[in-house]
Coordinates of C-alpha atoms in Angstrom, one line a residue:
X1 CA 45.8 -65.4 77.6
X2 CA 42.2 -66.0 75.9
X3 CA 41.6 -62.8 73.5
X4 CA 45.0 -61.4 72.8
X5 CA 45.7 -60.4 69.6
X6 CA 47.8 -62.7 67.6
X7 CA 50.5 -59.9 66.7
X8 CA 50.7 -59.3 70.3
X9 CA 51.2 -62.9 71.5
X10 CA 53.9 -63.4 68.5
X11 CA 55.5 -59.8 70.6
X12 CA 57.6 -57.5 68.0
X13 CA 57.8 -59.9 65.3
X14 CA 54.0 -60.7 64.9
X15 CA 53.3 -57.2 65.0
X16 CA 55.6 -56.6 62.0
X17 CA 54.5 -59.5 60.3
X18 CA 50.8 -57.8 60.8
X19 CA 51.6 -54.6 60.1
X20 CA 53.4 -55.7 56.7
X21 CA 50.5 -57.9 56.0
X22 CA 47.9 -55.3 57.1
X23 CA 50.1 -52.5 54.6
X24 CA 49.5 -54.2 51.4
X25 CA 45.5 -55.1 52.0
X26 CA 44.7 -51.7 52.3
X27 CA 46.8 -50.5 49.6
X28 CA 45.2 -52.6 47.4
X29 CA 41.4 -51.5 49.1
X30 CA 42.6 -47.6 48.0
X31 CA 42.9 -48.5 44.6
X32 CA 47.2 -47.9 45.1
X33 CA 50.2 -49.7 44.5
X34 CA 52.6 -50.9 46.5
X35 CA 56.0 -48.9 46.6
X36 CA 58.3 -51.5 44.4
X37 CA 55.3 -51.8 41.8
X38 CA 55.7 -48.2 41.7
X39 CA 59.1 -48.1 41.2
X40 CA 58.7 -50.4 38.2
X41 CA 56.0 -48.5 36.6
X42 CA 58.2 -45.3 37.2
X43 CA 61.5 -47.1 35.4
X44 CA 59.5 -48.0 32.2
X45 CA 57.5 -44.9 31.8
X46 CA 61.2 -43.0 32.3
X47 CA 63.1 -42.3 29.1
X48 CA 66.6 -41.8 28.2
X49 CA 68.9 -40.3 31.2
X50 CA 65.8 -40.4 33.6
X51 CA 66.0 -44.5 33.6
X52 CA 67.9 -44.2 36.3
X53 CA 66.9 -41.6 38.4
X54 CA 63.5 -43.0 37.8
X55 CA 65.0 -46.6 39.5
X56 CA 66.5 -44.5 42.2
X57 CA 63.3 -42.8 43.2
X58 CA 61.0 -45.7 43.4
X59 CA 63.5 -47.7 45.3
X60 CA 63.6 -44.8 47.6
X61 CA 60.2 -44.6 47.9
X62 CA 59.5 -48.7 48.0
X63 CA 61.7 -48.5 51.2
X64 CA 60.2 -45.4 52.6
X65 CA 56.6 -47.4 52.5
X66 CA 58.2 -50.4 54.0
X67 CA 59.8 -48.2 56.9
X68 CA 56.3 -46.7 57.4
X69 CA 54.6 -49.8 57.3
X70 CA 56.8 -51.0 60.4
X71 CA 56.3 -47.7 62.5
X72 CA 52.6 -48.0 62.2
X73 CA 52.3 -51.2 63.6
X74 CA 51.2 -50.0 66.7
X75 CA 49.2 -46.9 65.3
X76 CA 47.1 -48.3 62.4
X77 CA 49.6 -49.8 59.9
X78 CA 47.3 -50.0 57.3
X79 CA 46.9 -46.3 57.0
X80 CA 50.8 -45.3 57.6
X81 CA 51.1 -47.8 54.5
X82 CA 48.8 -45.9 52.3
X83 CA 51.3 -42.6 53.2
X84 CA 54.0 -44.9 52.0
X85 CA 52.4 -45.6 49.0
X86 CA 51.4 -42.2 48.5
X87 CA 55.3 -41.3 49.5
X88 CA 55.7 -43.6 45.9
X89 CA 53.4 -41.7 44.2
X90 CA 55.6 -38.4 44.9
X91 CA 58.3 -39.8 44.4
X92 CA 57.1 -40.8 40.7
X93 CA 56.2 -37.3 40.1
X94 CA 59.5 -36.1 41.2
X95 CA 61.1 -38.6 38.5
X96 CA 58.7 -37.5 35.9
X97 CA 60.0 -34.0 36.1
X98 CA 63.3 -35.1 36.3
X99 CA 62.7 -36.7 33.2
X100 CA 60.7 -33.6 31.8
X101 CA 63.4 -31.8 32.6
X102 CA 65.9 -34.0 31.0
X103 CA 64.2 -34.2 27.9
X104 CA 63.6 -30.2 27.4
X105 CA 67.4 -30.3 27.8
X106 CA 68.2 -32.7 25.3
X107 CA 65.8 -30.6 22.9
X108 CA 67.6 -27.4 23.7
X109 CA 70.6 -29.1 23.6
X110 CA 69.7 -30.6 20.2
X111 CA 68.6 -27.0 18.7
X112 CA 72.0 -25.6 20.3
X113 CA 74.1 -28.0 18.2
X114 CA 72.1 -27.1 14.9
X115 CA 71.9 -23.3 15.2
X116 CA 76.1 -23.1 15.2
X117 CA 75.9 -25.9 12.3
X118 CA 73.4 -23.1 10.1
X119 CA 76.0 -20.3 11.1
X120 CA 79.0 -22.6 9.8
X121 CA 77.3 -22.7 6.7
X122 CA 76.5 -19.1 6.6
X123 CA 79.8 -18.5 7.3
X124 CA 81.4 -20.7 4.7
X125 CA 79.2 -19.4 1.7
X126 CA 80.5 -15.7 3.1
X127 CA 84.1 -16.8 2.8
X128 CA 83.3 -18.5 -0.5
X129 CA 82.0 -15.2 -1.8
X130 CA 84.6 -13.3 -0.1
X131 CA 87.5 -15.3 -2.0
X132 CA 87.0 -14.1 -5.3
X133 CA 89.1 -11.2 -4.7
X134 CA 91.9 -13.0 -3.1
X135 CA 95.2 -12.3 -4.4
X136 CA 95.6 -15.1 -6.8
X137 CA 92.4 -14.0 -8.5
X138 CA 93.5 -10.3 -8.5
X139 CA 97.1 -11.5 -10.5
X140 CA 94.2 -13.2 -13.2
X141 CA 92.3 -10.2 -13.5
X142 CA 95.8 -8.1 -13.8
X143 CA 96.4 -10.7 -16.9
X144 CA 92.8 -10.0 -18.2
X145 CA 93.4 -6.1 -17.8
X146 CA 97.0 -6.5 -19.5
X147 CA 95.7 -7.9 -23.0
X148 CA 94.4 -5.1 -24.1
X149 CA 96.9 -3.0 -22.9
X150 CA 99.4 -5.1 -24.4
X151 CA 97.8 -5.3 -28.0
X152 CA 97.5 -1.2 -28.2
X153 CA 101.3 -1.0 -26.9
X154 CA 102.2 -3.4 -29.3
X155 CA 101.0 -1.7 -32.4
X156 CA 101.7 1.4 -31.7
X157 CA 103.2 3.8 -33.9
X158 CA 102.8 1.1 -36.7
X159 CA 104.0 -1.5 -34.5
X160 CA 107.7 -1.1 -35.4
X161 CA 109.2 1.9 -33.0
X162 CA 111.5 0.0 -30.5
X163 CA 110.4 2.1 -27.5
X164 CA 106.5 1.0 -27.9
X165 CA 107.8 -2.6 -28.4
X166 CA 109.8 -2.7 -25.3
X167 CA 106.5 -1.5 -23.2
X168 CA 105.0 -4.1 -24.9
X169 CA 107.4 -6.6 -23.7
X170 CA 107.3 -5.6 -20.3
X171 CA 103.4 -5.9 -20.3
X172 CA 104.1 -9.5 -21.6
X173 CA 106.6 -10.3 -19.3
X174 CA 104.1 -9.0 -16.4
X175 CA 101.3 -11.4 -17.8
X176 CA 103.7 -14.2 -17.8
X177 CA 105.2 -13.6 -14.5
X178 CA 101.7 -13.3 -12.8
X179 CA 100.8 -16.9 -14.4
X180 CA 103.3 -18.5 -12.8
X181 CA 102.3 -17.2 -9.3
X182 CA 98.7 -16.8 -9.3
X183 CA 97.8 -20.6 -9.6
X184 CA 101.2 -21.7 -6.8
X185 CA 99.1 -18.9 -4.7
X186 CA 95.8 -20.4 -4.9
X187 CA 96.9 -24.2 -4.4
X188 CA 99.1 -23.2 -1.6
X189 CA 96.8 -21.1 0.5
X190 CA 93.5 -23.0 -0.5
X191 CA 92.6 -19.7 -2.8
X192 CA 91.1 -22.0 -5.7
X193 CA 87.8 -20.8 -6.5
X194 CA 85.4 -21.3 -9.5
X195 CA 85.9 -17.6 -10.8
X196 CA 90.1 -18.8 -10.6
X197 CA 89.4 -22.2 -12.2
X198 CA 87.5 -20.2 -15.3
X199 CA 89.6 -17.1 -15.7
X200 CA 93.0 -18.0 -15.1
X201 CA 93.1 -20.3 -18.4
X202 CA 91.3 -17.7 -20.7
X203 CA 93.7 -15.2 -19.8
X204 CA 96.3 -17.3 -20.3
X205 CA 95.3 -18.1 -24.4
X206 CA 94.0 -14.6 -24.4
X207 CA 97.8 -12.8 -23.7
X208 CA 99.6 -15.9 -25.7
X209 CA 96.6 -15.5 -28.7
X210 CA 97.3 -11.4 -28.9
X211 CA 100.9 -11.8 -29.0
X212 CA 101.0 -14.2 -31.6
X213 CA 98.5 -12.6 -34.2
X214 CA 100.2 -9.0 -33.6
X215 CA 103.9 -10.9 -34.1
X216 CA 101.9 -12.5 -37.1
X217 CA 99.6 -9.5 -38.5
X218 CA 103.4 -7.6 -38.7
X219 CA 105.3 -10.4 -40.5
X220 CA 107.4 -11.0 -37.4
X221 CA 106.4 -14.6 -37.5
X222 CA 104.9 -17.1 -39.9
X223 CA 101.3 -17.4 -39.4
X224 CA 101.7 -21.3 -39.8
X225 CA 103.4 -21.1 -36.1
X226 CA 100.5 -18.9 -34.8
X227 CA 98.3 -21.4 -36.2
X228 CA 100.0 -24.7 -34.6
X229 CA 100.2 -22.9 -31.3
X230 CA 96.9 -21.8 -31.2
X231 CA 95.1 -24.7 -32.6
X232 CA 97.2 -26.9 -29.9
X233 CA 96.4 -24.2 -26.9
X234 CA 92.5 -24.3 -28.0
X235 CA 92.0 -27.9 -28.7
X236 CA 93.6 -29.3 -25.6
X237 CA 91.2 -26.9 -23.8
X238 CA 88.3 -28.5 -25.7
X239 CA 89.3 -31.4 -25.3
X240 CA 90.0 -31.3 -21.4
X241 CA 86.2 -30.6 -21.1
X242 CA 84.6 -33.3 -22.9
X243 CA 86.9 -36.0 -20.8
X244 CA 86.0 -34.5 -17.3
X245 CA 83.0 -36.4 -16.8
X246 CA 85.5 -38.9 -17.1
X247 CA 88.2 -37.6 -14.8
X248 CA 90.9 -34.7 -14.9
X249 CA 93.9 -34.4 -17.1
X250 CA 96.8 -33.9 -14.8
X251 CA 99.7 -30.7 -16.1
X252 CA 102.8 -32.6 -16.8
X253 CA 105.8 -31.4 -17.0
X254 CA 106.6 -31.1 -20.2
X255 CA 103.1 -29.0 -20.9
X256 CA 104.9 -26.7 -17.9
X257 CA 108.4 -26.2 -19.9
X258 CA 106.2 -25.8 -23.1
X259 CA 104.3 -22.6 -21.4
X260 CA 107.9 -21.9 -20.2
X261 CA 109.4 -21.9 -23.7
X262 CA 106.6 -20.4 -25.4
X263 CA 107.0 -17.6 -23.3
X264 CA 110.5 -17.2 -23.6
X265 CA 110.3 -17.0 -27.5
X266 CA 107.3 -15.0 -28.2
X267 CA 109.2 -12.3 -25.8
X268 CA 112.3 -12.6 -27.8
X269 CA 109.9 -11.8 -31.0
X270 CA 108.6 -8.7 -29.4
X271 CA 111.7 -7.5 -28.7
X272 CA 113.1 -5.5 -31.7
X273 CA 116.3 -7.8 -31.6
X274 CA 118.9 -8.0 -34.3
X275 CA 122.3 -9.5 -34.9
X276 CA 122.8 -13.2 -33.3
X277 CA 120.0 -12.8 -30.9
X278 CA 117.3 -12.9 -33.7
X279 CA 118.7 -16.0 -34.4
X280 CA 118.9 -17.3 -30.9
X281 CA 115.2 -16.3 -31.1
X282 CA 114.3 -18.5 -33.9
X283 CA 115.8 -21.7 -32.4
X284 CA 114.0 -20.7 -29.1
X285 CA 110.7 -20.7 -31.0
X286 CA 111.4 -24.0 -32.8
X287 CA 112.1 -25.3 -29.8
X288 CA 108.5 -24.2 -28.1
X289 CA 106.6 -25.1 -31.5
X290 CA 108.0 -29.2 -30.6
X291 CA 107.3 -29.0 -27.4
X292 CA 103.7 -27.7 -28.4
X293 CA 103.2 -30.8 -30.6
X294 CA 104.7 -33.3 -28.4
X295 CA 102.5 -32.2 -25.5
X296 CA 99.6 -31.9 -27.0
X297 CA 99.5 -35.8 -28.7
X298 CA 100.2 -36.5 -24.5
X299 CA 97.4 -34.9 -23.8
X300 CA 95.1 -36.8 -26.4
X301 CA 96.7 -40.3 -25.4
X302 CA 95.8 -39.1 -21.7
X303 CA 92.8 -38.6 -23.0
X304 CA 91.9 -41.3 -24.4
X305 CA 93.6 -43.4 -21.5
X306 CA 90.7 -41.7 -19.3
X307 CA 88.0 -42.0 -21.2
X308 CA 88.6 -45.6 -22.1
X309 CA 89.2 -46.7 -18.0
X310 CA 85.9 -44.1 -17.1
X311 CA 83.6 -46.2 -19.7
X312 CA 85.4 -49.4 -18.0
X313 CA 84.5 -48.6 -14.9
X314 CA 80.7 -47.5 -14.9
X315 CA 80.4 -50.3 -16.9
X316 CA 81.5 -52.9 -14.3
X317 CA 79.8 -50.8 -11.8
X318 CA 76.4 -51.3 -13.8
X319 CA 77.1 -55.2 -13.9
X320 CA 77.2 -54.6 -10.2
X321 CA 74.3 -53.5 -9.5
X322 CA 72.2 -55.8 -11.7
X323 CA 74.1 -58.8 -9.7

């Protein structure tokens, strides 16, 4: 019994207690590391989805070097464990291109999600630029187009035939009509544009302004209503712009019947009318003429309502920030 090898006197067991012990020497003489050290190295230097095929691989190959190392227990463990840590070594490759891999997806899959994101804009701004001849801004220009129209009608043939008047009227009366629907258009079907938000007032004043100075200019009305209507119509305008930094003026509902009544009366006056409807016309026009004051002092309390809780409010914001 003098001279046997220890891991063949200990029988199966000693030799694969020597061939583990014999694994890791000469790993470490090669300059390698042992498969689980591998798999560590391998899980930090793997990012993002590759963690875990990164664990995955160097515990595969940790337990491919440690079945390797107990086969060559009879043949020359120390070499079969080099080929298990070399096994390792693969292995980390593999999980480096995995993670490669993973990352030139995520990139591509990055640059997918932005190149739809610069189309959507693209798109929008083409739909933006599109909108400005939608059908609510087409009734405004139809308004704009009307003005003129309706001036020339209007003083035709010195501006008292009743034929030329009635034209007159029904150019009007198609200005009128179109206000009412252009803007319920445009808020209904998300129509409003900045061309919309600009023309659709000035064609309003411009067809209620031409009316009233031709009615006026022919001594159909006195020039003190044309005034009063006009200097409400204008200032409110004004003043709706040097409050908007402040907030917007909501339409109520009596500006709504004003507009209404306005436009009620002013047709009446181009109408060549006699008898009791000339008189039903005056009271029509009185009526529109109130409304036109009462509105407009609404509009200035609003105003001043606005401007008064804007100033409040940047104000205690300020405080804020200096606290």
């Amino acid at each position: 019994m003098t001279g046997v090898p220890a891991s063949a006197a200990g029988g199966p067991s000693g030799a694969r207690r020597a061939a583990a012990g014999t694994a890791p020497a000469a790993s470490a003489a090669s300059g390698k590391v042992p498969g689980a050290a591998v798999g560590r190295a391998v899980a930090r230097s793997a990012e993002g989805g590759a963690t875990g095929a990164g664990r995955g691989a160097s515990s595969a190959a940790g337990h491919g070097g440690a079945a390797s190392g107990e086969a060559g227990a009879g043949a020359g463990g120390a070499g079969v464990g080099g080929a298990g840590v070399d096994g390792a070594g693969l292995g980390r490759a593999g999980v480096d291109g995995v993670g490669v891999g993973g990352a030139s997806e995520s990139v591509d899959g990055a640059q997918g999600e932005e190149r739809p994101a610069r189309g959507g804009k693209l798109a929008a701004a083409a739909v933006n630029q599109a909108s400005v001849w939608n059908i609510a801004n087409l009734l405004t220009m139809l308004r704009l187009v009307l003005v003129p129209a309706f001036v020339a009608l209007m003083l035709a043939d010195g501006g008292y035939d009743p034929a030329w008047r009635s034209l007159a009227w029904a150019a009007f009366a198609i200005a009128m009509i179109t206000d009412l629907f252009d803007g319920h258009l445009a808020r209904t079907y998300n129509l409003v544009t900045d061309f919309g938000k600009i023309a659709d007032p000035i064609a309003d004043k411009a067809i209620m302004g031409a009316a009233l100075i031709c009615l006026s200019a022919l001594g159909d009305l006195p020039w003190w209503v044309t005034g009063v209507i006009l200097g409400r119509e204008l200032g409110i305008t004004l003043l709706r712009f040097l409050v908007i930094r402040y907030g917007v003026i909501p339409a109520s509902r009596g500006g709504k019947l004003k507009t209404l009544t306005q436009g009620v009366a002013v047709g009446m006056y181009v109408l060549a009318l006699t008898g009791w409807l000339a008189t039903l016309r005056w009271w029509v026009m009185a009526a529109a003429v109130v409304l036109t004051v009462v509105t407009g002092l609404d509009y200035v309390k609003q105003a001043i309502v606005l401007r008064r809780r804007g100033i409040a409010e940047r104000k205690a914001a300020l405080e804020e920030k200096e606290a």
